[in-house]
CSV table of C-alpha atoms in Angstrom, one decimal:
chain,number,residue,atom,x,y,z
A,29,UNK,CA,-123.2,50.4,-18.1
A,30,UNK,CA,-126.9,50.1,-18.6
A,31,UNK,CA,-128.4,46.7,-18.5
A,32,UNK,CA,-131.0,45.6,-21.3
A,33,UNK,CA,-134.1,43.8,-20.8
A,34,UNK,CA,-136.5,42.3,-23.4
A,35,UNK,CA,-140.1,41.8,-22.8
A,36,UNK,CA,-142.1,39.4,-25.1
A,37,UNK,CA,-145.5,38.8,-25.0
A,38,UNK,CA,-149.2,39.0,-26.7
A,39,UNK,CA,-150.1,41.9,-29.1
A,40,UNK,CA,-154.0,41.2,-28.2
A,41,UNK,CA,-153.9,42.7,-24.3
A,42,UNK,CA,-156.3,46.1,-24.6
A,43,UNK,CA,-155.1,49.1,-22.0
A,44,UNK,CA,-156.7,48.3,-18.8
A,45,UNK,CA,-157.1,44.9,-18.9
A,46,UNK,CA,-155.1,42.4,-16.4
A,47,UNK,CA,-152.4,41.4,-19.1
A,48,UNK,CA,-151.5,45.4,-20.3
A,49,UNK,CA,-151.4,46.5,-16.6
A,50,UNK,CA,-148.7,43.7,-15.7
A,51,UNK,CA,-146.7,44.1,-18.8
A,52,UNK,CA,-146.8,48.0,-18.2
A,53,UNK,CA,-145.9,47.6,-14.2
A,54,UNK,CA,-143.1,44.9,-15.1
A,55,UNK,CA,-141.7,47.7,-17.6
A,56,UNK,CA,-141.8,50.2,-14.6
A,57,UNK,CA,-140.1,47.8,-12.4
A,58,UNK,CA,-137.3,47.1,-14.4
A,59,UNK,CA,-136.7,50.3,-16.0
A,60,UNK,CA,-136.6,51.4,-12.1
A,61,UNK,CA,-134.1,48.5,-11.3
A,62,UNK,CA,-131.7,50.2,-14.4
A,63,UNK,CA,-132.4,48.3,-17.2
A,64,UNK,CA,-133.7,49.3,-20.8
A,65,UNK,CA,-136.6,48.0,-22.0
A,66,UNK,CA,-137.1,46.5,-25.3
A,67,UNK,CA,-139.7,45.2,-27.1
A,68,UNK,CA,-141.4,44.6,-30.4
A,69,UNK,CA,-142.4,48.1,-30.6
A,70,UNK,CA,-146.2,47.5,-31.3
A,71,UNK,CA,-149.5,47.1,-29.3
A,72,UNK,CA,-150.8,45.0,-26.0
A,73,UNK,CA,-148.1,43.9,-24.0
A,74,UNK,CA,-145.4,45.6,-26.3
A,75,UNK,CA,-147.3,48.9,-25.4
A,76,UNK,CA,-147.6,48.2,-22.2
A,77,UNK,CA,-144.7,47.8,-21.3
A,78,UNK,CA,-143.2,50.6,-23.6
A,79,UNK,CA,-145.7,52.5,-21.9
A,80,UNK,CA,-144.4,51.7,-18.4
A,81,UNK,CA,-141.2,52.3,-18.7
A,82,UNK,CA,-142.1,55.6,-20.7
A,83,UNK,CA,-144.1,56.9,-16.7
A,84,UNK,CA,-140.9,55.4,-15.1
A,85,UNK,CA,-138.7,58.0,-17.0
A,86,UNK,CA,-137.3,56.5,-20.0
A,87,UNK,CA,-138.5,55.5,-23.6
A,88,UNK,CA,-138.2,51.8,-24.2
A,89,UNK,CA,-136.5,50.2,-27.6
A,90,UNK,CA,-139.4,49.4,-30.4
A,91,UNK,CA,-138.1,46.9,-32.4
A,92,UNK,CA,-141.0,46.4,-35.7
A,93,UNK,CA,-140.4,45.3,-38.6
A,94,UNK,CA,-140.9,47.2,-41.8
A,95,UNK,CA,-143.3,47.0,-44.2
A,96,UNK,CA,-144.7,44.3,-41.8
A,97,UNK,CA,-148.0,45.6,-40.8
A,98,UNK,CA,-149.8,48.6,-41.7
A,99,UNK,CA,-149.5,49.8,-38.2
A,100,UNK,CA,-147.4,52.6,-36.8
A,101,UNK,CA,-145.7,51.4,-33.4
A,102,UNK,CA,-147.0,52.6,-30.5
A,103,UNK,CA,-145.9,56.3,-29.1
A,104,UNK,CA,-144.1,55.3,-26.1
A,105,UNK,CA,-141.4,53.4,-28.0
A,106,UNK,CA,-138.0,54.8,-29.9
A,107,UNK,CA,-138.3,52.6,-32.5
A,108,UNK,CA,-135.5,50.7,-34.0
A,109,UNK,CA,-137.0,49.5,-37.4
A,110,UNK,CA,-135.2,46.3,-38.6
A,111,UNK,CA,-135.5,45.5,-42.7
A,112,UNK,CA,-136.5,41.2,-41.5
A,113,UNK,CA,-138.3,39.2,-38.7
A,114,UNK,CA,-134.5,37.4,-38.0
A,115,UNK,CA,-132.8,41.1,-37.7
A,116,UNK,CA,-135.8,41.6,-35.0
A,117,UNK,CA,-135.3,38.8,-33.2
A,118,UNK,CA,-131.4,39.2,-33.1
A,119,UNK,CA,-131.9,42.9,-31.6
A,120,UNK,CA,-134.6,41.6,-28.8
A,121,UNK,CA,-132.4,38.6,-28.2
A,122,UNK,CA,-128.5,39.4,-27.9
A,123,UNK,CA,-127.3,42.1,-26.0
A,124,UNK,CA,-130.1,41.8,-23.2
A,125,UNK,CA,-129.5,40.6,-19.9
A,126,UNK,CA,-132.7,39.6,-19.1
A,127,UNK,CA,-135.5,38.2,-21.1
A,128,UNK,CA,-139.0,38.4,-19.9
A,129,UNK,CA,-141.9,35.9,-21.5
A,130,UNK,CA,-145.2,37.2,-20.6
A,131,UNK,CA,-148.7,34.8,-21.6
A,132,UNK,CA,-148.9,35.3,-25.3
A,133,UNK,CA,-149.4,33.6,-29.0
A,134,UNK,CA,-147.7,31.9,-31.5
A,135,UNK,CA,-145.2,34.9,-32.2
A,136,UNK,CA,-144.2,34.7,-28.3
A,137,UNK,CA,-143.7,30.9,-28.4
A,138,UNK,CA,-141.0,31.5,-31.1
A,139,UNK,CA,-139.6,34.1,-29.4
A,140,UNK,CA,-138.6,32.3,-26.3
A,141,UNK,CA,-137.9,29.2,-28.3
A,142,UNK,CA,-135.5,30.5,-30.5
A,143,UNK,CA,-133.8,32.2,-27.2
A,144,UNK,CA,-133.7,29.0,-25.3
A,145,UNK,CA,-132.1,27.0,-28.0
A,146,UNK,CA,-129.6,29.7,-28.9
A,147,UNK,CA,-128.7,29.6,-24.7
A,148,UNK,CA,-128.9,25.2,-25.1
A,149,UNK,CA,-126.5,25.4,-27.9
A,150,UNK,CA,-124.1,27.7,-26.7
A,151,UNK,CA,-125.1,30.0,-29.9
A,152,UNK,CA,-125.9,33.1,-27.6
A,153,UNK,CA,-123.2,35.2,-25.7
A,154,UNK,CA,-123.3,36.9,-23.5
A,155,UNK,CA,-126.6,34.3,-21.5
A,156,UNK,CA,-129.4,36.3,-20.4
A,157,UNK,CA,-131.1,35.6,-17.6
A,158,UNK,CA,-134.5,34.2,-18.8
A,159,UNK,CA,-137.6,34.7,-17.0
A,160,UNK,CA,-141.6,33.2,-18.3
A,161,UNK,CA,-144.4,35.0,-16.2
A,162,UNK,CA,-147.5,33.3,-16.5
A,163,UNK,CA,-148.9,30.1,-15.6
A,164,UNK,CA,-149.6,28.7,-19.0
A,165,UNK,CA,-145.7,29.0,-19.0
A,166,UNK,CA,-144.9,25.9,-16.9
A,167,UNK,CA,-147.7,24.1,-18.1
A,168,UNK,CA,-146.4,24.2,-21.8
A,169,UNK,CA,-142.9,23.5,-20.6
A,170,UNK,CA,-143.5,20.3,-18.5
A,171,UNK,CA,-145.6,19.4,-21.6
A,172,UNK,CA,-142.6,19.5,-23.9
A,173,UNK,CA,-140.2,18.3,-21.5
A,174,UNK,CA,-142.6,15.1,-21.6
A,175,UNK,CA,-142.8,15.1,-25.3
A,176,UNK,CA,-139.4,16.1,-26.8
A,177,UNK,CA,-136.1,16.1,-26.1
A,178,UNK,CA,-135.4,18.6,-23.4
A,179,UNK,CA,-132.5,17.5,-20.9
A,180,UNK,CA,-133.3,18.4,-17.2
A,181,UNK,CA,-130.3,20.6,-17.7
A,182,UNK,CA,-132.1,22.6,-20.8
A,183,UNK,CA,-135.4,23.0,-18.0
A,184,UNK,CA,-132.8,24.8,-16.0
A,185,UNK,CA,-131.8,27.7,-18.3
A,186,UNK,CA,-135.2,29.0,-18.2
A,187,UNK,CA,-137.0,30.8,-14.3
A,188,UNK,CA,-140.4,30.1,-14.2
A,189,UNK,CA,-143.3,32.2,-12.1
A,190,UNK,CA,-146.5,31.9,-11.6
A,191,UNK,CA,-147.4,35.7,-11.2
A,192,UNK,CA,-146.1,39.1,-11.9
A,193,UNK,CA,-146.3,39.4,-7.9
A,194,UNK,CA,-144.6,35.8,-7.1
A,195,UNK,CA,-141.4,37.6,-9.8
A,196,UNK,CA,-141.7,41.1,-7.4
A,197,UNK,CA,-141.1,39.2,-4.8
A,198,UNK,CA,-137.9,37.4,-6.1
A,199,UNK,CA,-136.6,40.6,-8.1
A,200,UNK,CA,-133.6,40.8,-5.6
A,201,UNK,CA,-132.9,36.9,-6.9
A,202,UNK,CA,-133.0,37.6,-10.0
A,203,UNK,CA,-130.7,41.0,-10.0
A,204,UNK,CA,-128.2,38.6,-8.4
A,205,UNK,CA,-128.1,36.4,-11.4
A,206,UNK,CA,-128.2,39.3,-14.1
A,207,UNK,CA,-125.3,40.9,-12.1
A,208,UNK,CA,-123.6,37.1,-12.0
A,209,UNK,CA,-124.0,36.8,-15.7
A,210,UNK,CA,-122.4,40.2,-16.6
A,211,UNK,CA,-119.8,39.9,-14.4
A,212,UNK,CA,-118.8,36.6,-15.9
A,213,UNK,CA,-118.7,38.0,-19.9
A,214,UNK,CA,-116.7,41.3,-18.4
């Protein structure tokens, strides 16, 4: 069975710039390492990434919304339109085994906070692994740990790295733990 992984992240990145080339080599690494990719289905780190798994031989999921912008979805996608933002962010969230939180905006703070509290609550089955790329990642997390109510316990559902290269270098880790979790919900 295929494993699913959902990359979030900024629609701003332009191709060739630091951001798009990391979303669009994480896309061809997990895409390599069997999984699906799935993303929002638009531009910057969505294309990217639909973009790299699209050279590493298979078409990522596009997940817009419609009527929502005036903009197609980018080419490399097979888009799966969905009618509200909440059916979006049901497809990107359940079914995946991993979930991938590049730097990004407003939309990708909501994105991995609606994930995190559906894994802290028990509402989402089966638990992705959950992974935020990115510096600014850990500095917004220790921030709300320090201002909210966030258990040590609720730190611990999410895998923090610094770099694209420091999560290459723990990939093997992280299969473990994707393999764990499916084996556990089978």
């Amino acid at each position: 069975m295929k494993l699913h992984a959902t990359i979030f992240g900024s629609s701003a990145p332009k191709g060739g710039s630091p951001e798009y080339e990391d979303a669009r080599k994480l896309a061809a690494l997990l895409t390599k390492r069997e999984f699906r990719v799935k993303t929002g289905g638009y531009y910057g780190t969505m294309e990217a990434a639909s973009k790299g798994a699209h050279e590493a031989g298979v078409k990522a999921i596009g997940v817009p919304i419609a009527g929502f912008d005036p903009k197609a979805p980018n080419v490399y996608a097979e888009v799966q339109k969905m009618r509200t933002l909440f059916d979006r962010l049901g497809l990107l969230i359940t079914d995946s085994d991993l979930i991938v939180a590049l730097p990004g905006g407003l939309g990708t703070l909501s994105e991995i906070s609606t994930t995190w509290m559906m894994l802290q609550t028990g509402l989402l089955t089966p638990k992705p692994v959950v992974c935020c790329i990115g510096r600014n990642w850990r500095t917004l997390l220790e921030s709300i740990a320090q201002n909210m109510e966030v258990t040590e316990k609720d730190m611990h559902l999410l895998e923090l790295f610094e770099t694209l290269a420091h999560f290459e270098e723990r990939i093997d880790e992280v299969m473990r733990q994707v393999q764990e979790q499916r084996s556990e919900r089978e």
